[in-house]
mmCIF file of C-alpha atoms in Angstrom:
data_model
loop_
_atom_site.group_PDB
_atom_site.id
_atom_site.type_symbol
_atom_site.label_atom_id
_atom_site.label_comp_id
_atom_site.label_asym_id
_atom_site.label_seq_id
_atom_site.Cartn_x
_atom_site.Cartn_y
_atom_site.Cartn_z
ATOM 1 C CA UNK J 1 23.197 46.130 -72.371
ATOM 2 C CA UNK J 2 22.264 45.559 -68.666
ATOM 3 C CA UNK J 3 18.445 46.433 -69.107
ATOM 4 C CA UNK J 4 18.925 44.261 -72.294
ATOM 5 C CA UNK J 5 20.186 41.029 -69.757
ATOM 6 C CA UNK J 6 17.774 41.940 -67.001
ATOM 7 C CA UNK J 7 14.937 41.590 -69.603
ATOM 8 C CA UNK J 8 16.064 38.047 -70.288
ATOM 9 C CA UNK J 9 15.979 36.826 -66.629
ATOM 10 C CA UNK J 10 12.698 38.792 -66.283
ATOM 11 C CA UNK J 11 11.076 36.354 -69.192
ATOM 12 C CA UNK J 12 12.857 33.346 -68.298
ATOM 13 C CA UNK J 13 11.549 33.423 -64.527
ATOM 14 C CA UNK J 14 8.008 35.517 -65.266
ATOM 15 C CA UNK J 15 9.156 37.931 -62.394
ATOM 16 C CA UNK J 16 8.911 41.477 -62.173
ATOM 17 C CA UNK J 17 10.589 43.865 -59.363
ATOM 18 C CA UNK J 18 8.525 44.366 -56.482
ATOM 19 C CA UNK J 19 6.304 41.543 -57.429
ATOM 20 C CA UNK J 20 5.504 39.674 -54.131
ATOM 21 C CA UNK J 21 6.412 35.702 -53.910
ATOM 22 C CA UNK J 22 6.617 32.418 -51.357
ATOM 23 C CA UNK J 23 10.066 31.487 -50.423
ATOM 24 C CA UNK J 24 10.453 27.992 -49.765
ATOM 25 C CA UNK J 25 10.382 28.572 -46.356
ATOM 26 C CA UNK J 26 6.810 29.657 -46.181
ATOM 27 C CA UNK J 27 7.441 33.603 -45.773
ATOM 28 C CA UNK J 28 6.295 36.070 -47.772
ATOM 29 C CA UNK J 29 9.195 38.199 -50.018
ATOM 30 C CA UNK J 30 9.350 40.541 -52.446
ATOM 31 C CA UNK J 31 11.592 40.421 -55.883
ATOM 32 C CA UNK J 32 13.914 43.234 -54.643
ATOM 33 C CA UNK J 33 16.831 43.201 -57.789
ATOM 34 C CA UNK J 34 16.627 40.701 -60.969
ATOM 35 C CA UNK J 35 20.140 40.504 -61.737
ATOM 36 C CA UNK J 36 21.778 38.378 -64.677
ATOM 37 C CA UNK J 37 22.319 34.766 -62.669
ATOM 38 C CA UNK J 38 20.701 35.237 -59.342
ATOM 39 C CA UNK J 39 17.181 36.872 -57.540
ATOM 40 C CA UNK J 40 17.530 39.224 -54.706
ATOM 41 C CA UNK J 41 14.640 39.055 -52.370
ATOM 42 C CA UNK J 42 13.338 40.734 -49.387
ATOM 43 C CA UNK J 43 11.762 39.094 -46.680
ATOM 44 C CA UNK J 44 8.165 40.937 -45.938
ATOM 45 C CA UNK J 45 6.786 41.771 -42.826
ATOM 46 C CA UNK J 46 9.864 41.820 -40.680
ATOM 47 C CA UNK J 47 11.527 44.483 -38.427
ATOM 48 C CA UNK J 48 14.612 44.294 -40.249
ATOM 49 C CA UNK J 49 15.419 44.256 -43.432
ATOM 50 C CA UNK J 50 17.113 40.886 -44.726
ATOM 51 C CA UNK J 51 17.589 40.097 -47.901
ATOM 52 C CA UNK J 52 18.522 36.957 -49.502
ATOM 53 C CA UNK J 53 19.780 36.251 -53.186
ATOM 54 C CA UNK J 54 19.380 33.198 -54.977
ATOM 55 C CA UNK J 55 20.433 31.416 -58.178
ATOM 56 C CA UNK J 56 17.963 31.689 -61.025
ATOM 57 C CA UNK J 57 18.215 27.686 -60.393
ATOM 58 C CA UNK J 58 16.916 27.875 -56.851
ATOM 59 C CA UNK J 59 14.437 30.290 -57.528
ATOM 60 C CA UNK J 60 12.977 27.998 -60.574
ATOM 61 C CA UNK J 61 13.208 24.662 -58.078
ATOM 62 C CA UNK J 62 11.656 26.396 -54.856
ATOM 63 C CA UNK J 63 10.401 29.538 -54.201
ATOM 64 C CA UNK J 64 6.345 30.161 -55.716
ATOM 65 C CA UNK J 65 4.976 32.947 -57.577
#
């Protein structure tokens, strides 16, 4: 059932782990884990890893792909 939910948010945004996107603040992330109402991405290009998550509402109002 959790593959089956992932799917959904996978189709409703068009993104795919790994795939590489502009946060609304310019820098470069990656889609590091679809879950079922929010994105986790990872900043690219930094010395440490940060991560952010974000509703599948912010993602859809701000960040490019």
């Amino acid at each position: 059932m959790h593959m089956r939910q992932t799917r959904v948010v996978h189709d409703a945004l068009g993104l795919a782990h790994g795939q590489h996107v502009l946060m609304p603040s310019g820098q470069a992330a990656r889609v590091a884990e679809i879950k079922l109402h929010s994105i986790v991405f990872e900043y690219l290009g930094l010395r440490q890893r940060e991560l952010v998550e974000l509703s599948r509402e912010q993602v859809r109002q701000g960040v490019r792909f």
